[in-house]
XYZ file of C-alpha atoms in Angstrom:
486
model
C 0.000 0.000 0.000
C 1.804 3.252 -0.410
C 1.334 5.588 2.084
C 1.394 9.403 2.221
C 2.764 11.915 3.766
C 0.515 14.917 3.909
C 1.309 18.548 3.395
C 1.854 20.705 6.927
C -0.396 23.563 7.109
C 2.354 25.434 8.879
C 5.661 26.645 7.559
C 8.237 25.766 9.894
C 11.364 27.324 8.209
C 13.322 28.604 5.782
C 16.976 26.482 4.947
C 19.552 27.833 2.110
C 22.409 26.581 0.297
C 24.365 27.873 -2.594
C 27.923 27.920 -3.241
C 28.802 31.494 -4.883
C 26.134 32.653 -2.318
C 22.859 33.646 -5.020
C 19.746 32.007 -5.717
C 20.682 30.132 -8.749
C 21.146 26.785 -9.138
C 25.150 26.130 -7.571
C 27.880 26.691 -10.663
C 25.054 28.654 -13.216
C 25.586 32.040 -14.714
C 23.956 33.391 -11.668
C 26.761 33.145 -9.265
C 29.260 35.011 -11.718
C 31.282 36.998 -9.081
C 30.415 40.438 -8.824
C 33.792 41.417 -7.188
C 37.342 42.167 -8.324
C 38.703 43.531 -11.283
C 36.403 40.918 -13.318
C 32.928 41.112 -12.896
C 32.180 37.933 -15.154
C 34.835 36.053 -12.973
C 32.897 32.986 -11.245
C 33.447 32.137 -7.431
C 35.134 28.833 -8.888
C 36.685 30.054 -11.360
C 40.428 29.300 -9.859
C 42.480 29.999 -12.983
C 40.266 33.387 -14.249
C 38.860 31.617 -17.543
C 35.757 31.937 -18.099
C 34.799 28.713 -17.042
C 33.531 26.867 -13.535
C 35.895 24.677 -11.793
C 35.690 21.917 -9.849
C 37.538 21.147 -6.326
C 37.781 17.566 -4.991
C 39.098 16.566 -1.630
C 40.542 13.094 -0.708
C 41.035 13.465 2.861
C 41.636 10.070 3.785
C 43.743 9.302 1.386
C 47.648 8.804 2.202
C 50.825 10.799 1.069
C 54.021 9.638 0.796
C 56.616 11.468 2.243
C 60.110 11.058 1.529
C 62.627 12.131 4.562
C 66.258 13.204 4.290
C 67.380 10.033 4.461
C 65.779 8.684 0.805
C 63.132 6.614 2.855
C 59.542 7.089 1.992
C 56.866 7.178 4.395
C 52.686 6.953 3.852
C 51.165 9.004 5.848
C 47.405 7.755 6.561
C 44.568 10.052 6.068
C 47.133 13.434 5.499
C 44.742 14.069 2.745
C 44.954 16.300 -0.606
C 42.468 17.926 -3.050
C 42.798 18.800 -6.743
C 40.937 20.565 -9.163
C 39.025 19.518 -12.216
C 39.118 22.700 -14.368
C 36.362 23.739 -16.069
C 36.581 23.963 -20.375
C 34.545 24.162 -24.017
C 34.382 20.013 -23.314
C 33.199 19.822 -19.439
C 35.418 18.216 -16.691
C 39.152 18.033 -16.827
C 39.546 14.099 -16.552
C 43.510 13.969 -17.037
C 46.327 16.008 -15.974
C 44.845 16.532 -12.644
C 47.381 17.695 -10.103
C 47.680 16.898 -6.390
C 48.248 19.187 -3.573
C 49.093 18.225 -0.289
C 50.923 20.153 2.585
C 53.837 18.538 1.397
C 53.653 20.316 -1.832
C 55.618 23.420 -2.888
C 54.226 26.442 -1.129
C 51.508 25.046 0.880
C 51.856 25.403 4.785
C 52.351 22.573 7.091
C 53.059 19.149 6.710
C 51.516 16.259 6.091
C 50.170 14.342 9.152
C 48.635 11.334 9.707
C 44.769 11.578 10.336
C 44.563 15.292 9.608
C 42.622 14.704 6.540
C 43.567 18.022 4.382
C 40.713 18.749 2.091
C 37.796 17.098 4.786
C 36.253 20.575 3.727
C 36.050 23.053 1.236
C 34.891 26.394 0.294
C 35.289 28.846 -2.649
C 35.788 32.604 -3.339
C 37.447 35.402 -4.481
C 38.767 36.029 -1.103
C 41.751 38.738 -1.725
C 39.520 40.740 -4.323
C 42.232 40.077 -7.373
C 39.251 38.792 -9.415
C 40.231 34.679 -9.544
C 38.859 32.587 -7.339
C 40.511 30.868 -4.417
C 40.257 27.634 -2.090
C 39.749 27.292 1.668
C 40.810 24.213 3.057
C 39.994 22.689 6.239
C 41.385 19.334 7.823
C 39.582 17.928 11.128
C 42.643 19.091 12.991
C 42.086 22.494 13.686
C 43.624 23.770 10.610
C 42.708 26.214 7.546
C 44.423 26.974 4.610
C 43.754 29.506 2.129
C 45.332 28.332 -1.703
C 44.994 31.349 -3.995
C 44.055 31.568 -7.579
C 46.539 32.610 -10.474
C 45.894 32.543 -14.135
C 47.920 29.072 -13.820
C 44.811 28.020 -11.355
C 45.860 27.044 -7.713
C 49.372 27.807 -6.277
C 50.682 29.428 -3.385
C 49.429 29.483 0.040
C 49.065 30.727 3.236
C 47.803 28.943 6.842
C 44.587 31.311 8.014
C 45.164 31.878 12.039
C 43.013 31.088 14.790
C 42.485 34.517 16.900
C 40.003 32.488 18.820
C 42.499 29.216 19.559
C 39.039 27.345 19.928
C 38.622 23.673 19.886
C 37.212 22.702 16.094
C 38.657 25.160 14.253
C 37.870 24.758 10.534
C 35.174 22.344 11.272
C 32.849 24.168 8.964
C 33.839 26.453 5.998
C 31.243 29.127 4.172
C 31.887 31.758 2.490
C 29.103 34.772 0.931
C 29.146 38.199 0.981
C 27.310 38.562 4.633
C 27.946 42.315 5.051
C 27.114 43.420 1.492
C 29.979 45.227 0.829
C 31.168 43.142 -2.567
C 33.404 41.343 -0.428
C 33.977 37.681 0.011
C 33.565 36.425 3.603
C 34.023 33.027 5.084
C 32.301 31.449 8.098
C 34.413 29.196 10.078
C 33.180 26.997 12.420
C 34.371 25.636 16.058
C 32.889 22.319 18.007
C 30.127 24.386 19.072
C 29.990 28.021 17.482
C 30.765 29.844 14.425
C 32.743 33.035 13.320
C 32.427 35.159 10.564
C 35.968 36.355 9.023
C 35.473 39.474 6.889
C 37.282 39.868 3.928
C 39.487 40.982 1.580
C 41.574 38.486 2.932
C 45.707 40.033 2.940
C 48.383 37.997 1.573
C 49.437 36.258 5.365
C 45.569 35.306 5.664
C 44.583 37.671 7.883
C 41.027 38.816 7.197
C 39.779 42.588 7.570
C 38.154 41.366 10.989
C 36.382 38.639 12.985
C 33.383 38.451 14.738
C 31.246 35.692 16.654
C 27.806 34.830 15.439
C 25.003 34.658 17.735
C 23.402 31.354 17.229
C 21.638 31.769 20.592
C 22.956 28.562 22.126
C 25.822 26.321 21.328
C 25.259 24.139 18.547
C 27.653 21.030 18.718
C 29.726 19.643 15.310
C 30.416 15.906 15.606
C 32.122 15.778 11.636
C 33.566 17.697 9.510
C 31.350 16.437 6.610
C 27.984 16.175 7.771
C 28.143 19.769 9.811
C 29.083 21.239 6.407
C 26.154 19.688 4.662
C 23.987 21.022 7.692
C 25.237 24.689 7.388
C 24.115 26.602 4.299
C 24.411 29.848 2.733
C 22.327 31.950 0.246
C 19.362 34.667 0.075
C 16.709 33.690 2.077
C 14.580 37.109 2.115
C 15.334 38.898 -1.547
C 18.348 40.956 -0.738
C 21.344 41.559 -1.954
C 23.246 40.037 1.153
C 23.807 36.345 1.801
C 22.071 34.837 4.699
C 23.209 32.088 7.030
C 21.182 28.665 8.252
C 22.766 26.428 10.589
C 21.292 22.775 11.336
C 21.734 21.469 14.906
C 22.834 17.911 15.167
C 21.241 14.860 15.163
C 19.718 13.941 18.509
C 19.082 10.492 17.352
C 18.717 7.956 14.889
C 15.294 9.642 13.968
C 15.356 13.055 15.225
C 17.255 16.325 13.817
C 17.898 19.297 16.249
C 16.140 22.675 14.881
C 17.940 24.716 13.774
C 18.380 28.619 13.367
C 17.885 31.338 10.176
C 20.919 34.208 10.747
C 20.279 37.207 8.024
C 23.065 38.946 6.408
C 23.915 43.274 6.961
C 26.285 45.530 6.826
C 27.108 44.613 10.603
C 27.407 41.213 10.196
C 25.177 37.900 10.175
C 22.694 38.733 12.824
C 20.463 36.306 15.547
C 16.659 35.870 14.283
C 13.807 33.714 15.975
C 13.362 32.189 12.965
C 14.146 28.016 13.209
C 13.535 25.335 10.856
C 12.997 21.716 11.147
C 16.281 19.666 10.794
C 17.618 17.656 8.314
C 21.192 16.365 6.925
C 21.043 18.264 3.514
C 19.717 21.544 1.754
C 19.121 23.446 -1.312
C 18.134 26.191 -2.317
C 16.735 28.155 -5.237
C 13.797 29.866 -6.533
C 11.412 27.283 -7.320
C 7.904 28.948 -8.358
C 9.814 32.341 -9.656
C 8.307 34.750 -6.682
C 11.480 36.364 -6.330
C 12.125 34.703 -3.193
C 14.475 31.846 -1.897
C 12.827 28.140 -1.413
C 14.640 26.027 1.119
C 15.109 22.105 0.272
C 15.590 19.905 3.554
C 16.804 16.144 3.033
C 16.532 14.545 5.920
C 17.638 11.009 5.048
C 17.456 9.153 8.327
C 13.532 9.817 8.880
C 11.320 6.490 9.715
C 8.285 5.900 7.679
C 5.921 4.006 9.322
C 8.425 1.123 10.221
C 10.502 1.549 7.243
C 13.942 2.815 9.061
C 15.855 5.392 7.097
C 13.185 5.878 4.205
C 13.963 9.504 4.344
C 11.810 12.356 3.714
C 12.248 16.046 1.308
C 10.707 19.413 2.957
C 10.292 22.597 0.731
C 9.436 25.559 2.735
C 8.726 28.601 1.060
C 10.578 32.010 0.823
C 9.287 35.422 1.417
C 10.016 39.321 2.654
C 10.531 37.794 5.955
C 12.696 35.043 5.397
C 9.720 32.600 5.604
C 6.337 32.226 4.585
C 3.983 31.794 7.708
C 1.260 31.658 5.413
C 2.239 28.533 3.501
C 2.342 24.939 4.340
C 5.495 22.843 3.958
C 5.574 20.206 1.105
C 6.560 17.329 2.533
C 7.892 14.592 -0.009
C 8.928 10.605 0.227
C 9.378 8.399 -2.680
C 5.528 7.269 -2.111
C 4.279 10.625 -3.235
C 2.231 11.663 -5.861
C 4.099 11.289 -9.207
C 7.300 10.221 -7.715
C 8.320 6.334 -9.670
C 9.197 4.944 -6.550
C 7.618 3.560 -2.995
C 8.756 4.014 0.321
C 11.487 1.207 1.622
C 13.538 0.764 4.429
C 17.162 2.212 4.264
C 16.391 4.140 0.902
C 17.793 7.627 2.625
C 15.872 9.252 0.121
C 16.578 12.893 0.560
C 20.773 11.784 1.467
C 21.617 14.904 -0.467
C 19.841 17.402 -2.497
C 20.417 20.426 -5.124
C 18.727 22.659 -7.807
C 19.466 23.472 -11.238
C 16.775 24.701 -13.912
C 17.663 21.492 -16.148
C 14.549 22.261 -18.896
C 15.617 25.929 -18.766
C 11.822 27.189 -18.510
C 13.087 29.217 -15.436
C 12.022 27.320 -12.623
C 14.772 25.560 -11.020
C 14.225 21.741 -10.865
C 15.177 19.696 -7.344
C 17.280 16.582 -7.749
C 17.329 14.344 -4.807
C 19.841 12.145 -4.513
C 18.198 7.877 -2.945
C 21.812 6.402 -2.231
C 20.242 3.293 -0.488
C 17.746 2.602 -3.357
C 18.833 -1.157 -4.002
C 17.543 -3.985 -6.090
C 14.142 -5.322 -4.211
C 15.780 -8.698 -3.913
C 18.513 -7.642 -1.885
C 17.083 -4.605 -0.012
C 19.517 -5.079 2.929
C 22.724 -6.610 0.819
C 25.475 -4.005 -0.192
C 25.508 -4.135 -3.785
C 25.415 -2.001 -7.070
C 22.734 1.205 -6.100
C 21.345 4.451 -5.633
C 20.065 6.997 -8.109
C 18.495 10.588 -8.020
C 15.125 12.061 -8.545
C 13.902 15.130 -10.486
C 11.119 16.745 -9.738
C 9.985 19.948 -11.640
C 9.620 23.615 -10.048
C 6.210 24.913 -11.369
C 4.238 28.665 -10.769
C 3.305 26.732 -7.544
C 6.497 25.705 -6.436
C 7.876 22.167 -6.290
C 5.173 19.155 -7.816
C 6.045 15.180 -7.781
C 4.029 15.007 -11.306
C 6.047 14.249 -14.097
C 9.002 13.314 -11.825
C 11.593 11.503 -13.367
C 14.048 8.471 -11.486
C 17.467 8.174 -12.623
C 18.810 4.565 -11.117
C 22.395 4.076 -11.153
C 22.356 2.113 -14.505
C 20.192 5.043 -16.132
C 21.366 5.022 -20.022
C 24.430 6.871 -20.659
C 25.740 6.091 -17.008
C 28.877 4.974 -16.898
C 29.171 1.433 -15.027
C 32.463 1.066 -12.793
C 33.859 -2.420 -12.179
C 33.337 -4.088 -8.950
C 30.015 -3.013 -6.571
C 29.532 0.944 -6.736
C 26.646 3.281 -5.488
C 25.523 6.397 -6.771
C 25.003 9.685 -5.888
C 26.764 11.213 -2.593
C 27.099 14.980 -2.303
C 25.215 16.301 -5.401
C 26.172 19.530 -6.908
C 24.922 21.301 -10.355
C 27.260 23.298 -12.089
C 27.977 24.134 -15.439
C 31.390 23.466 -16.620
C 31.826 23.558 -20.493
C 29.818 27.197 -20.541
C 27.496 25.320 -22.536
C 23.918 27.450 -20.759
C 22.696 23.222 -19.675
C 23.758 22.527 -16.000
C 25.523 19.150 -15.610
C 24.813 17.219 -12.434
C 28.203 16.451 -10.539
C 28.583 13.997 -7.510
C 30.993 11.395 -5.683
C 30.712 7.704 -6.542
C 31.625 5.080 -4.167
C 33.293 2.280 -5.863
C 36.530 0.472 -5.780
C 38.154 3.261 -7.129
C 36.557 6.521 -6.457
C 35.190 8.348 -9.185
C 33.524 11.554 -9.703
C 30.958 11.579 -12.175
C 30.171 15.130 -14.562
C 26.171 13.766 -15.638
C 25.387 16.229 -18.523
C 21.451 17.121 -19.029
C 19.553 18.501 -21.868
C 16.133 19.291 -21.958
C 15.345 18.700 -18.975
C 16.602 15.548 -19.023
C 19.512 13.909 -17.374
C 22.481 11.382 -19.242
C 21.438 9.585 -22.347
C 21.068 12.848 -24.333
C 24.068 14.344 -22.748
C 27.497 12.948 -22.347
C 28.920 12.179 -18.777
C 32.662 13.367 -17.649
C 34.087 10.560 -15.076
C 37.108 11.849 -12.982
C 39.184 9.799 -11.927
C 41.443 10.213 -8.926
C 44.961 11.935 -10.139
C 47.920 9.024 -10.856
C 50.517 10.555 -8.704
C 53.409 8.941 -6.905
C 52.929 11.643 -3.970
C 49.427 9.782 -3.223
C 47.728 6.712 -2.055
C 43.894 6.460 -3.592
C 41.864 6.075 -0.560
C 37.751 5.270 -0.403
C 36.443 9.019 0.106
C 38.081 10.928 -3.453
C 34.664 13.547 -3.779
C 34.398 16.253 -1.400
C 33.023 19.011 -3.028
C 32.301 22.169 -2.539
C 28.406 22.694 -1.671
């Protein structure tokens, strides 16, 4: 019987995400940088091209380090990231280069279980108009790499004034005073500060300030408190806004968490809270002019179906949120979705926006990584897929959704056991206008996979990019090669 989950008749919240900090979909023509000496310059745009870029950390992977004495060491979980640079044909898939802190002009050195490149964030963050990389590692560490027209070079360790436990735990940057300026967010265990930028040369940003959060809200990993703290424009101005998830309480039950609105002073405390989740997206979904929040919170129990996972869209408005509109609440048994509730689907696992059909209204893409072959619902095998489901006048609608499964046509298939999609991300990396859905596969061998979409459609009609983790003697592959920047 499929069962359904109906529609609150109270808004609960408002949630944002969007790397480049506006409402478009992440990596469209709408986040072109509107800072430095090139307007058209994109907030990923490391080597000043023209085109989006792609970062990629491996943080658990190892790097050899060879001493004084000729004798080379791994070093477990030291960690690197690379970049797949944008061009006229999508993805870089060879060349790519590794950096580590054991590479020329990057701070530090590499230690074991540090996990350089755990997180990620982009910007222009000294104003020279290319884009630059903030690193964190989950041992109270950041790292600012800068752009060049050569891409990613030199670098610079970003102090602590606050010599706080967590430092680096969560990276986000946006222009949160609207002054054209590139920000970041850092997080601690349990708080956050906002650095202002321009950033100078040694890292040291214009200023620092603590956000008010209104109570501590605790970080137990590096990944999953970066997936639960968003940016974007919540309300329709011209400053980025702030959203920060609380952690999960329990297997079934997400901490609320708080709405922080951008100004020239800073992010500032609101009583505004939103039901919790482990993912979020944002975007414009019925065209108001205002921001609709995504919430993916993959660990929700249906019924007794344990991890079925569940997909709120709360609506935007002058306020930040909508009071006078319900919450759509969707799970793979709702109208027009091609799927039915099951246990350990984690529908809702990750989530993102992108106008694929290019009729305006974003679409939402929501990523099922559990979805598994109904003979072997609780085996570990070959999985997962995504689900698109169309923005409308009326916001988001599960008619005419579409299910991608991970042997959708024109899907690559890696050898061995793999599962598909972790950390999804829309971007648009060959300039081409058509958004190409980009996300980590676990497999073997890691891969990251560049899904190109046309017409609203996703793979078949479009050609997909598969990187590949860089062949480097510097580098052990490990499992996790696919942090991205969200």
């Amino acid at each position: 019987m499929r069962r359904h989950i109906h529609h609150s008749v109270a808004v609960i919240a408002a949630l944002t995400t969007l790397t480049g900090g506006l409402l478009g979909a992440a990596g469209t023509e709408a986040e072109a940088a509107t800072t430095g000496p090139a307007a058209t310059r994109y907030a990923d745009d490391f080597n000043g091209d023209g085109y989006h870029d792609l970062a990629i950390g491996a943080p658990n992977s190892a790097v050899n380090v060879t001493g004084t004495d000729g004798v080379t060491t791994s070093v477990y979980s030291a960690g690197y990231v690379t970049v797949s640079y944008g061009g006229k044909y999508g993805a870089q898939k060879t060349g790519l280069k590794v950096i580590t802190q054991n590479s020329p002009g990057i701070p530090g050195d590499p230690t074991a279980n540090r996990a350089f490149g755990a997180v990620l964030a982009n910007g222009d963050f000294n104003g020279d108009g290319y884009a630059d990389l903030a690193v964190g590692t989950r041992a109270e560490q950041v790292t600012l790499i800068w752009g060049s027209a050569t891409g990613l070079k030199s670098a610079t360790a970003m102090a602590d004034p606050q010599k706080k436990p967590g430092y680096g735990v969560v990276l986000k940057a946006g222009d949160f005073t609207g002054d054209g300026k590139t920000d970041l967010v850092v997080g601690y265990s349990t708080s956050l500060r906002l650095f202002r930028g321009p950033f100078k040369a040694d890292g040291t940003p214009l200023s620092t300030q603590s956000v008010d959060l209104g109570r501590d809200y605790p970080v137990f990993g590096a990944e999953d408190a970066q997936n639960r703290i968003a940016v974007g424009r919540i309300n329709k101005g011209a400053i980025d806004d702030l959203v920060v998830l609380g952690e999960r309480r329990n297997y079934d039950e997400a901490m609320r968490g708080r709405v922080l609105l951008g100004g020239t002073s800073g992010l500032r405390f609101t009583p505004v809270t939103i039901r919790g989740g482990g993912s979020v997206a944002i975007a414009d979904f019925d065209k108001d002019g205002y921001g609709d929040i995504a919430v993916g919170d993959s660990a929700v129990q249906i019924d007794t179906d344990y991890g079925a996972g569940v997909v709120r869209v709360n609506y935007g408005s002058a306020n930040g949120v909508d009071d006078t509109r319900g919450v759509r609440t969707f799970t793979e048994d709702s109208d027009g979705l091609p799927g039915t509730v099951e246990k350990y689907d984690r529908f809702g696992n990750s989530v993102a926006a992108a106008d694929l059909d290019l009729d305006g209204y974003p679409e939402l893409i929501i990523g099922a990584l559990g979805e598994r072959k109904a003979t072997c619902e609780h085996c570990y095998i070959t999985g997962g897929g995504f689900y698109v489901l169309k923005g409308t006048s009326k916001g988001v609608t599960g008619i005419g959704a579409s299910w991608y499964a991970h042997n959708a046509p024109g899907l690559p298939t890696p050898a061995g056991t793999f599962r598909i999609p972790t950390l999804l991300k829309a971007t648009d990396l060959n300039n081409d206008k058509q958004p190409e859905l980009t996300f980590a596969v676990e497999a073997g061998v890691p891969q990251v996979w560049s899904v190109g979409t046309k017409d609203g459609k996703v793979a078949g009609t479009a050609p997909t990019r598969v990187v590949n983790p860089p062949t480097d003697s510097q580098v052990t592959i490990g499992y996790q090669f696919g942090v991205l920047v969200r």
